[in-house]
Structures are given as structure tokens and as C-alpha cells.
CSV table of C-alpha atoms in Angstrom, one decimal:
chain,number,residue,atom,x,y,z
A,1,UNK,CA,208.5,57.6,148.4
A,2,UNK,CA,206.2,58.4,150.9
A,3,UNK,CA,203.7,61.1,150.5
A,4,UNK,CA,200.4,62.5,152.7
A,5,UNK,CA,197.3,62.2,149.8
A,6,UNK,CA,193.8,63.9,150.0
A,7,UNK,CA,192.1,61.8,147.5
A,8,UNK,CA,188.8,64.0,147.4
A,9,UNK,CA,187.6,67.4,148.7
A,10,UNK,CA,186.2,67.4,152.3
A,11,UNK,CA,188.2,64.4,153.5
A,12,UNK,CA,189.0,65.2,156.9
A,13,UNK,CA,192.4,63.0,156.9
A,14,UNK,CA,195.2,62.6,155.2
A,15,UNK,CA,196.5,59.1,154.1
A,16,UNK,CA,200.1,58.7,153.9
A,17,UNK,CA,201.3,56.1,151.2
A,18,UNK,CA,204.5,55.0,150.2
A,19,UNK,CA,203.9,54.3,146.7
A,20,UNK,CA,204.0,58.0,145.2
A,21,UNK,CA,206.4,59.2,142.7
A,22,UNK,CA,207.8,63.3,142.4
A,23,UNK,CA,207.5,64.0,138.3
A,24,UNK,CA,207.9,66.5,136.0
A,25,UNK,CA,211.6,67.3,136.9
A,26,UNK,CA,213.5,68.7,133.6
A,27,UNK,CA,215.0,72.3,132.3
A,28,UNK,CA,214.0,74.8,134.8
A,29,UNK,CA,213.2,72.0,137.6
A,30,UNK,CA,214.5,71.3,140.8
A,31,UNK,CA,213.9,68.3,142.9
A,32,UNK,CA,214.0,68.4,146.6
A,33,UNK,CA,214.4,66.6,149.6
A,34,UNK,CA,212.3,68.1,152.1
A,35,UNK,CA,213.1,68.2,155.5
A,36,UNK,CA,211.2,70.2,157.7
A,37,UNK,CA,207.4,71.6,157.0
A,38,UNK,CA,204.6,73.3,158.6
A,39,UNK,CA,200.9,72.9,159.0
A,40,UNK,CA,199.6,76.0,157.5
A,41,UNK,CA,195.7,76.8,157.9
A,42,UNK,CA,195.3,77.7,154.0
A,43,UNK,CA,196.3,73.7,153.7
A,44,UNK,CA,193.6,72.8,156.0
A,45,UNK,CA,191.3,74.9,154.2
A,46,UNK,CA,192.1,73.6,150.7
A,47,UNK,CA,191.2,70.1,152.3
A,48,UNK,CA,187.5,71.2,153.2
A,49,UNK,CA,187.3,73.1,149.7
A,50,UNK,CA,187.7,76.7,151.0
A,51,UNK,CA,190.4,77.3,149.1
A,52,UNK,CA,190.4,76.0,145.4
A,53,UNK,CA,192.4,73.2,144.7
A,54,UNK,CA,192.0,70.0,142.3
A,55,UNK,CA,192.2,66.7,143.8
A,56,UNK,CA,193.8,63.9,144.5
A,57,UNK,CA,196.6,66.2,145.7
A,58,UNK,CA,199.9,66.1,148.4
A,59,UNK,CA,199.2,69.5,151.1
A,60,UNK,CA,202.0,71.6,152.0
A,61,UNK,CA,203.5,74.3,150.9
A,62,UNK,CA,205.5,75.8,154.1
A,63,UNK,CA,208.7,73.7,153.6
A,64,UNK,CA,212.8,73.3,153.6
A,65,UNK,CA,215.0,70.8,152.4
A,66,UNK,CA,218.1,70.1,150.1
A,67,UNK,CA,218.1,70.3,146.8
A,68,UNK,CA,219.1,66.5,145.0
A,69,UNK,CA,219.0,67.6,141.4
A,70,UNK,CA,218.7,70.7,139.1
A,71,UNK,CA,217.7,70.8,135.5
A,72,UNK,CA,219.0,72.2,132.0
A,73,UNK,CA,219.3,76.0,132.4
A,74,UNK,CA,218.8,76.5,136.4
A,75,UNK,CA,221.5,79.3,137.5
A,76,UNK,CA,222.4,80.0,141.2
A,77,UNK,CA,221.7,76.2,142.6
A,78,UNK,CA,223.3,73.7,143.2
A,79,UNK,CA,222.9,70.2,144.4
A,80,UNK,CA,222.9,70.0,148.3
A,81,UNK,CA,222.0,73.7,148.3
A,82,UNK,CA,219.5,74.3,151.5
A,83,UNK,CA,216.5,76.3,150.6
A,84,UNK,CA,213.1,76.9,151.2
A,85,UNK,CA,210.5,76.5,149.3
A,86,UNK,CA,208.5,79.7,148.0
A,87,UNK,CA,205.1,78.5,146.9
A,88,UNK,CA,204.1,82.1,145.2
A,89,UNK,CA,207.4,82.8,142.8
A,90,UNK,CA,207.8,85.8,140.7
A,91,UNK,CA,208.4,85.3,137.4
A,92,UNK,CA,210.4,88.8,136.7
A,93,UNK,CA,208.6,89.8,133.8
A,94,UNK,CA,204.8,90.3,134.2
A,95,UNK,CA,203.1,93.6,134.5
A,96,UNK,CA,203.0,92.8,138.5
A,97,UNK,CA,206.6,92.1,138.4
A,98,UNK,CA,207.7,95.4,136.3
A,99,UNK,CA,205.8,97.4,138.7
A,100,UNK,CA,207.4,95.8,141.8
A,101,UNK,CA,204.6,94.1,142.9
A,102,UNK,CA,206.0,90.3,142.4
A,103,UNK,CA,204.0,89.0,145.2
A,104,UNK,CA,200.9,89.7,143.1
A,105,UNK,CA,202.6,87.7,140.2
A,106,UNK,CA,200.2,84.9,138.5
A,107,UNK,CA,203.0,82.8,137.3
A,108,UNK,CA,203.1,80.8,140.4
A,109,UNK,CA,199.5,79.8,140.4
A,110,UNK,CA,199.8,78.3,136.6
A,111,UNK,CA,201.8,75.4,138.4
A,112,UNK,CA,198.8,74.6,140.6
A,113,UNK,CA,197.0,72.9,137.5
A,114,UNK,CA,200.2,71.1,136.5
A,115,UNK,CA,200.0,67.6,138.2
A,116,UNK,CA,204.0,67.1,140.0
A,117,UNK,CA,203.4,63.5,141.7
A,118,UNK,CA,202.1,60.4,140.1
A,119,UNK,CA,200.8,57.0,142.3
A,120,UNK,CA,199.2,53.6,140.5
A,121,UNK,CA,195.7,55.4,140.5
A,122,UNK,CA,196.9,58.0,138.7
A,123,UNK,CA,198.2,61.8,139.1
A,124,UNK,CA,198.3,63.7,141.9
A,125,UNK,CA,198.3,67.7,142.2
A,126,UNK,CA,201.0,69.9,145.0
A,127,UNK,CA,199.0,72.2,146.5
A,128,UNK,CA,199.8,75.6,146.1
A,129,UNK,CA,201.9,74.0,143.1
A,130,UNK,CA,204.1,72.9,145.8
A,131,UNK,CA,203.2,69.9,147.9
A,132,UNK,CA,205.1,69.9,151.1
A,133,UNK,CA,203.8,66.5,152.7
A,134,UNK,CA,206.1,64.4,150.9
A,135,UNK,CA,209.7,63.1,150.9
A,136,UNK,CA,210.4,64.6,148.0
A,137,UNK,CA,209.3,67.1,145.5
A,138,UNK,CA,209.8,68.5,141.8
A,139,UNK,CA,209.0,72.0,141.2
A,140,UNK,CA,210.5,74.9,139.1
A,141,UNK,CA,213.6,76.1,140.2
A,142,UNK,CA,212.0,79.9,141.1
A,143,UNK,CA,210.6,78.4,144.2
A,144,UNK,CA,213.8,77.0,145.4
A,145,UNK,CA,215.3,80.1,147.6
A,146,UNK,CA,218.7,79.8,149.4
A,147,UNK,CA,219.4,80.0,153.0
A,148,UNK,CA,222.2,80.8,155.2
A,149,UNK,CA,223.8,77.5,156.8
A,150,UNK,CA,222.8,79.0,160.5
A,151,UNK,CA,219.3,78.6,159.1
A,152,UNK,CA,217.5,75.5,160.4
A,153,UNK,CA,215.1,73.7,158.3
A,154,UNK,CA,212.3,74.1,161.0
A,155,UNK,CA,213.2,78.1,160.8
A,156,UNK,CA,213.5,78.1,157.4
A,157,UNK,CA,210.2,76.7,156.4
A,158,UNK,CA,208.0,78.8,159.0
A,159,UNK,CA,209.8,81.8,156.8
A,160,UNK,CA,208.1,80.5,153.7
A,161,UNK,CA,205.0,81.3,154.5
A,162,UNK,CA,203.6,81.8,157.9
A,163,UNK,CA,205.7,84.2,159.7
A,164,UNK,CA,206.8,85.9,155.9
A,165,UNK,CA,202.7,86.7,155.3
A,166,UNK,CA,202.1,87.9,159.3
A,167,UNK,CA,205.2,90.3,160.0
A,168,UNK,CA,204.7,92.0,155.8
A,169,UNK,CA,201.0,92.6,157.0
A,170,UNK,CA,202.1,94.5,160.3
A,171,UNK,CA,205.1,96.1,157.9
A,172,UNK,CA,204.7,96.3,154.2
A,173,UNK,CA,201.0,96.4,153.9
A,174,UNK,CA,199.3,98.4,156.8
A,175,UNK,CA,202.7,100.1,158.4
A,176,UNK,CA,202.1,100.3,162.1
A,177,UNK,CA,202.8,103.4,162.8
A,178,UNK,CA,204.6,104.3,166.5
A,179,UNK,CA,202.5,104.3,169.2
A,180,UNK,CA,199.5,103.5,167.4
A,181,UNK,CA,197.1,100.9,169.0
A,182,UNK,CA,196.0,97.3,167.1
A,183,UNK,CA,193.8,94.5,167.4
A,184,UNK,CA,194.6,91.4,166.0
A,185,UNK,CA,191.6,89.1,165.4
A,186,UNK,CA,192.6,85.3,165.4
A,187,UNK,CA,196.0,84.6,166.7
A,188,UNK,CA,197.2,81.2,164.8
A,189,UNK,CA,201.2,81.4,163.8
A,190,UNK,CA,200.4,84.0,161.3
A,191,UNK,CA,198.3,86.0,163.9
A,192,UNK,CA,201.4,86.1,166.4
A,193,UNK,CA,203.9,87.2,163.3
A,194,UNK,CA,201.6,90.2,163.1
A,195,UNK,CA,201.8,90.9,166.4
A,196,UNK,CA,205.5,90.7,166.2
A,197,UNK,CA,205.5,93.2,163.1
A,198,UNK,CA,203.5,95.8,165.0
A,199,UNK,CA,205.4,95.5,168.3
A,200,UNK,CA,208.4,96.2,165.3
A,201,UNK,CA,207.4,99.1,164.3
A,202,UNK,CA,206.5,100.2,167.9
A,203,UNK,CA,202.6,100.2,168.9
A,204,UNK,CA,201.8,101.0,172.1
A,205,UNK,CA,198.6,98.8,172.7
A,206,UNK,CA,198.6,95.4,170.8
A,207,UNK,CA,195.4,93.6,171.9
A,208,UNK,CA,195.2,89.8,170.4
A,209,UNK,CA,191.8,88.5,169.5
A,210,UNK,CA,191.2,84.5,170.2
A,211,UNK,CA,188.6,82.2,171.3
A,212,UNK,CA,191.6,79.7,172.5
A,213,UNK,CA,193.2,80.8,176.0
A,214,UNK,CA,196.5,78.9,175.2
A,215,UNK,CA,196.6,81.0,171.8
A,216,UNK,CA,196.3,83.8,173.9
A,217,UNK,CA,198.4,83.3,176.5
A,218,UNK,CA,201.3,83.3,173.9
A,219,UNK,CA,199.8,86.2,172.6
A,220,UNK,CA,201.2,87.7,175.4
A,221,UNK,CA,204.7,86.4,175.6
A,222,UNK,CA,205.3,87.3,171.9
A,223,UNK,CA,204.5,90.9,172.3
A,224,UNK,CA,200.6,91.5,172.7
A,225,UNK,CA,200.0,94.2,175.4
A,226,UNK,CA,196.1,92.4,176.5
A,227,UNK,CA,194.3,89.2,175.4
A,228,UNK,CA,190.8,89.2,174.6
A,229,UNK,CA,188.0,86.4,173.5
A,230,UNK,CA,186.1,87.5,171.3
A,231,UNK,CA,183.2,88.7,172.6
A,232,UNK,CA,185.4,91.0,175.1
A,233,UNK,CA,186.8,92.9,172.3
A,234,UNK,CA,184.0,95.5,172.0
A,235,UNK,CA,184.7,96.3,176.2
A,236,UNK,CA,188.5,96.3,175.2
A,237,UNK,CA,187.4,99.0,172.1
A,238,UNK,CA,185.8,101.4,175.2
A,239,UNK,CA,189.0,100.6,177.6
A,240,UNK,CA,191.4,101.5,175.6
A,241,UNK,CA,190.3,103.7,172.9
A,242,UNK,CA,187.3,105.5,174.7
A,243,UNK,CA,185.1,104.1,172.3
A,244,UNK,CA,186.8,105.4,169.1
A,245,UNK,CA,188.4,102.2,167.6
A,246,UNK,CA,191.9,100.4,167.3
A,247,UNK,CA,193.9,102.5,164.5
A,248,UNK,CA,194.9,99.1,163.3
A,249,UNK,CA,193.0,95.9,162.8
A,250,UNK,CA,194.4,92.4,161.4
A,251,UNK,CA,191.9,89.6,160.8
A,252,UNK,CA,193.9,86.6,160.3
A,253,UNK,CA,190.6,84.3,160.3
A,254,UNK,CA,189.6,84.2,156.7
A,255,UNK,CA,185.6,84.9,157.8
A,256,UNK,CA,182.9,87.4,156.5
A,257,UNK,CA,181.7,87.4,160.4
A,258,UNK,CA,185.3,88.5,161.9
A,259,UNK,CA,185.9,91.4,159.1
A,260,UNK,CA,182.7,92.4,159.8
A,261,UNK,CA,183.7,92.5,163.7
A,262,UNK,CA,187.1,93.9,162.1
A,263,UNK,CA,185.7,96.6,160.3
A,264,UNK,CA,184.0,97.7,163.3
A,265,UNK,CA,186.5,97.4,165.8
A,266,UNK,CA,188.1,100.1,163.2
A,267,UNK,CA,188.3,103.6,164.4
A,268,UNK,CA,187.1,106.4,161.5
A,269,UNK,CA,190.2,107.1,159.0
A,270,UNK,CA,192.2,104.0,160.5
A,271,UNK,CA,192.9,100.9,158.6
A,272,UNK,CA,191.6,97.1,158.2
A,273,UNK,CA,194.1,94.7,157.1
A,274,UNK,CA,192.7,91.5,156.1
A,275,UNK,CA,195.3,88.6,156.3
A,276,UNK,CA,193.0,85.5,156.5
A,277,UNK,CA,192.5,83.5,153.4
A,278,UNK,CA,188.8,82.7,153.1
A,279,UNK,CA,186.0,81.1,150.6
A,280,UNK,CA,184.6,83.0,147.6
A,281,UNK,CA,181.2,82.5,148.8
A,282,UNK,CA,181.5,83.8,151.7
A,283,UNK,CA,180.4,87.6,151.3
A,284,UNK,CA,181.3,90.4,153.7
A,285,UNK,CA,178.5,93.1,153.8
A,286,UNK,CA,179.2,97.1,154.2
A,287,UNK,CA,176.6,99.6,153.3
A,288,UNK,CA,177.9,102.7,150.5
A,289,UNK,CA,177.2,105.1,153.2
A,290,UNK,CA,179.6,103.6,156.0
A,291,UNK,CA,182.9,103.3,153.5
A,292,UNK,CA,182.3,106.8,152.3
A,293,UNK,CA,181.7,108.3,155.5
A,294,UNK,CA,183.9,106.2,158.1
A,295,UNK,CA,186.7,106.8,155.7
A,296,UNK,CA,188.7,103.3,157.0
A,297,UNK,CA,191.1,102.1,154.6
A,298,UNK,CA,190.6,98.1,153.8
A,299,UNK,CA,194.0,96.9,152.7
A,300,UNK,CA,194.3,93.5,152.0
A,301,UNK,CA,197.6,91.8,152.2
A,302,UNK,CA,198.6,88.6,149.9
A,303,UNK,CA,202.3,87.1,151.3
A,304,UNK,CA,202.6,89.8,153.3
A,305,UNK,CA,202.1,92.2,150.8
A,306,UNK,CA,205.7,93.3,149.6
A,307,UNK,CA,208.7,91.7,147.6
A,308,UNK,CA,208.9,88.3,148.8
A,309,UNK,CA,212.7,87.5,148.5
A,310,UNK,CA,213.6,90.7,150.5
A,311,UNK,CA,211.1,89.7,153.1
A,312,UNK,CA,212.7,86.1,153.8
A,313,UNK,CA,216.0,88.2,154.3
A,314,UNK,CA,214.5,90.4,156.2
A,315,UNK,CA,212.9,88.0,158.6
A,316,UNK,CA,215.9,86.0,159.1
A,317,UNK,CA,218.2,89.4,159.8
A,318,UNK,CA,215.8,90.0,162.8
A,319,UNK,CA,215.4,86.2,163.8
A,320,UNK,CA,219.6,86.4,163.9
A,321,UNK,CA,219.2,89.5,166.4
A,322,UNK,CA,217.2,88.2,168.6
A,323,UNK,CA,214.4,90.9,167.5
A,324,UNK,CA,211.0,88.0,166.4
A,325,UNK,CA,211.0,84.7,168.4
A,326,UNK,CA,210.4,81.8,165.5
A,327,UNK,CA,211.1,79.0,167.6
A,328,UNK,CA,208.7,79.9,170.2
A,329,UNK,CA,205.7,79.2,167.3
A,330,UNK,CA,206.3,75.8,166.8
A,331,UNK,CA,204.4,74.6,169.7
A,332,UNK,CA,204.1,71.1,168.3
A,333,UNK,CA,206.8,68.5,166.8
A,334,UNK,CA,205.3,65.5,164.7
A,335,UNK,CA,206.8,62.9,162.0
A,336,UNK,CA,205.1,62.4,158.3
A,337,UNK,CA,202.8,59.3,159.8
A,338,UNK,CA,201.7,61.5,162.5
A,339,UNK,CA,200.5,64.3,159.8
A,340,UNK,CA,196.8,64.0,161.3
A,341,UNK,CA,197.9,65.0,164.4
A,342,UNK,CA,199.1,68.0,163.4
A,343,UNK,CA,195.7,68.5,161.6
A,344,UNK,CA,193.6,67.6,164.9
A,345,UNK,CA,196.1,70.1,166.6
A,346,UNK,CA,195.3,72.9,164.1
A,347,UNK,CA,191.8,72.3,163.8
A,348,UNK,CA,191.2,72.4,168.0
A,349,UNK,CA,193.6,75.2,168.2
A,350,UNK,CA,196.4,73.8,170.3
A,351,UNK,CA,198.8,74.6,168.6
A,352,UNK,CA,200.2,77.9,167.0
A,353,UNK,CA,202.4,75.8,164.1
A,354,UNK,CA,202.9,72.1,164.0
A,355,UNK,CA,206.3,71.1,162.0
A,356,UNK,CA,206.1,68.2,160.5
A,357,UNK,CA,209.8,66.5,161.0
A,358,UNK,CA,210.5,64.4,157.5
């Protein structure tokens, strides 16, 4: 089948072959036709080594599809059941599970150093444990979750990760409170979820962050009340909070530089929610004196931060009312051989999500 392949760390392109083979499928497997995924920046960022990940290895891990074949002992699916794929499973039983904090499970990430394609050279690694880039795909059946049949594929995948990760930060994790006033600091497809989730739970003042002025032009049209570059944040601090700071602040950049800029942009007592997925070198700095005495909460937020399962349905009950827009973030529409397309489009910032039709 055919497959997009990073065959070493810092490669800048995919190569898509047509020689690689989805393995491992047996009890507690499912194998899946994929159908729709998108260009996530945490796949980008395992491809430059930001994010750890062992190589040769298929991106992807924001996907839907149809399910081909289910293994011994899978219950509740079926072959040509639609799902999505949910790259950070809870396994139910863990001490993160029995407290009900499944999105903080580490089952999921044990798959990531399981190898689940094969090709002449060798083995080849699904990142995330996933591996979206592809035709196919074998992975256990807890990261196969159902969807409705008025679910599209396209709408279905952004679910799995993107828009799942930016609406729980605005919701689960910091909980906008009404009439409050946020900054959101890099406005990507997960940067516009949050600023859906806030205009949710009703602030008055959303300002989005972004160097790009198409990014923040649809800033605008998905709920953001002003749109700033960056260096115009600090005047839009004074505007609009005479100084004091935003009560909420999202970085959705993954950079020590824009928490920093976060942090500040923070009024006393109010909170910084860090949603952007960055290197473990890359150390942000605050002095003792400034956390004990600025009092600002720093809450980060992993898969937006709250039981994963109920926030698919809960994103797709407000997609069905008309409440988020989903279509309006896929900016960009690209087949598997146009996959670096989709990465030039992410990396320039032109687009808010890419899907990648299969």
C-alpha cells in the first residue's frame, strides 16, 4: 500500500512509497482504512526532532476511516464501522484512569515503540503509535472510536485531535469564565478551537495572537473580538485591560519565548494555559519571587485536558447545532502524493488545517 515515510530525523519531506505493509494486526487489533487526515503541527515537529519519535516512521495521527478487520477479543466494532482514530487511548485501569484522568493515561504511548508497518528496508514506526499518512493502518482496537453516520471523515478526524485539544483547553482545563477577557498566542487550527471554546463559555474580549494576517483574519470570523501580531499584544494589554493583563492566556506555539510573552501578558491571580507541544530543551525561565507573588495559575493542558471520549461527543453535539464551525478550518484540500504540500502549507502558515484526502 501506499504510505508517506520519514526515513531519518530532520528530513524536511516526506516520501511517499507504495511498497509498505500495515503489521501487527491480531487479538485486540484493528485494521483500518483511512480516509480522511489532517496535518497536525506536533507531526511536523516530530519530523524536525522536537517531539520524540524513532525513525523510519509513517506521520499522522489526526485520522478517519473504516474499519476492514477486527481481531480475537475486540467488543463494540465491527467491520465497516466508521471511526476515528484516538492516538492517546485510555486503558481503564491505571492509577490515571481510576482517578478519571484517562487523558493522562501512559498506555497509549507504550505503542509508540512498537513498530506497526514494515517496507523491504525494514520496520517502520506510526507516530504517535498511530500513523495516519498511509492507506491503511493496524493499531489496537482502543484507538478505534465510533462515529455517527452524519459524521464526515474530514470532520471526524479534525475531532481527533486538533479541535478535541483547543476547545478542552478553553473548557476542561482553564474554564473561561463569562465575560472574562483572553489572549490567544498562535492561532493554527488548535489556536482557533480555543478561541471557539472561550467564545463558548462566553468571554467578552477574545484577542488572537499571530504573526500571519490570513491566520488572523480567521481569527476573527471564528469568534476573536481583535487580532494582534505579536509585537502589538503589549498595546492591546494597556487597551483593553488598562494595563492589568488578559484573565486568560493560551499559548498554542510550543516556545519558551511565547510562554514567556504568555506569562506576562497574564494579569496577577489569572491563569496561563499552555497548549503548544514543544522540545525538552527548550527551558522557560521565571524567577521564585514572580510565581509566589503574581499568584498566576500555569495550567497545562494535554488533549485538552479532560476525558477524551466525552469530549469527541461533545464536540460533535455542538458541530450538529451549528455552535463551533469545523469546516471553516480546513483551509486546504490535498491527496496522499501531495502530503508535502500540506507540510509547505503548515510550515509558511497558510493554512489553518490541511486534510489530506486518501
Amino acid at each position: 500500500m501506499r504510505a508517506a515515510v520519514v526515513h531519518e530525523i530532520g528530513q524536511d519531506k516526506l516520501e511517499v512509497l507504495d511498497d509498505v505493509e500495515a503489521v501487527g494486526f491480531g487479538p485486540g487489533k484493528v485494521r483500518i482504512r483511512i480516509r480522511a487526515t489532517g496535518l497536525c503541527h506536533s507531526d511536523v515537529s516530530a519530523m524536525n526532532g522536537v517531539l520524540p519519535q524513532p525513525a523510519p516512521f509513517v506521520p499522522g495521527h489526526e485520522g478517519a476511516g473504516e474499519i476492514l478487520d477486527v481481531g480475537d477479543g475486540v467488543g463494540g466494532l465491527g467491520v465497516g464501522d466508521r471511526v476515528l482514530m484516538c492516538w492517546l487511548p485510555a486503558c481503564g485501569a491505571c492509577a490515571s484512569c481510576k482517578r478519571g484522568q484517562g487523558h493522562l493515561c501512559l498506555a497509549g504511548f507504550m505503542n509508540a515503540g512498537t513498530p506497526n508497518f514494515r517496507r523491504p528496508g525494514g520496520d517502520v514506526f506510526g507516530f504517535a503509535g498511530t500513523g495516519t499518512f498511509t492507506e491503511e493502518v493496524v493499531v489496537d482496537a482502543g484507538c478505534a472510536v465510533p462515529i455517527p453516520d452524519d459524521v464526515p471523515f474530514d470532520i471526524a478526524a479534525l475531532i481527533g485531535c486538533g479541535v478535541t485539544t483547543g476547545l478542552g483547553a478553553a473548557i476542561n482545563t482553564a474554564q473561561v469564565e463569562t465575560g472574562s477577557s483572553v489572549a490567544v498566542i498562535g492561532c493554527g487550527g488548535v489556536g482557533i478551537s480555543a478561541i471557539q471554546g472561550a467564545k463558548l463559555r462566553g468571554a467578552a474580549q477574545i484577542v488572537a495572537v499571530d504573526p500571519v494576517a490570513s491566520r488572523r483574519e480567521a481569527a476573527l470570523r471564528f469568534g476573536a473580538t481583535e487580532a494582534v501580531e505579536p509585537e502589538a499584544l503589549g498595546d492591546a494589554k494597556q487597551r483593553i485591560t488598562a494595563g492589568e493583563g488578559f484573565d486568560y492566556v493560551f499559548e498554542v506555539v510550543g516556545k519558551s519565548a511565547t510562554t514567556r510573552t504568555a506569562y506576562e501578558a497574564t494579569r496577577r491571580g489569572g491563569t496561563l494555559c499552555i497548549v503548544g507541544a514543544g522540545a525538552m530543551d527548550d527551558d522557560v525561565r521565571f524567577n521564585m519571587f514572580e510565581l509566589f507573588f503574581d499568584e498566576k495559575r500555569i495550567l497545562p493542558s494535554l488533549y485538552g485536558g479532560g476525558d477524551v471520549l466525552r469530549s469527541y461527543e461533545r464536540a460533535i453535539a455542538l458541530w450538529r447545532a451549528g455552535r463551533i464551525d469545523l469546516a471553516g478550518l480546513i483551509t486546504h484540500r490535498v491527496p496522499l502524493a501531495g502530503i508535502n504540500d500540506a507540510v509547505a502549507q503548515m510550515r509558511s502558515g497558510e493554512a489553518l488545517r490541511t486534510c489530506i484526502e486518501i
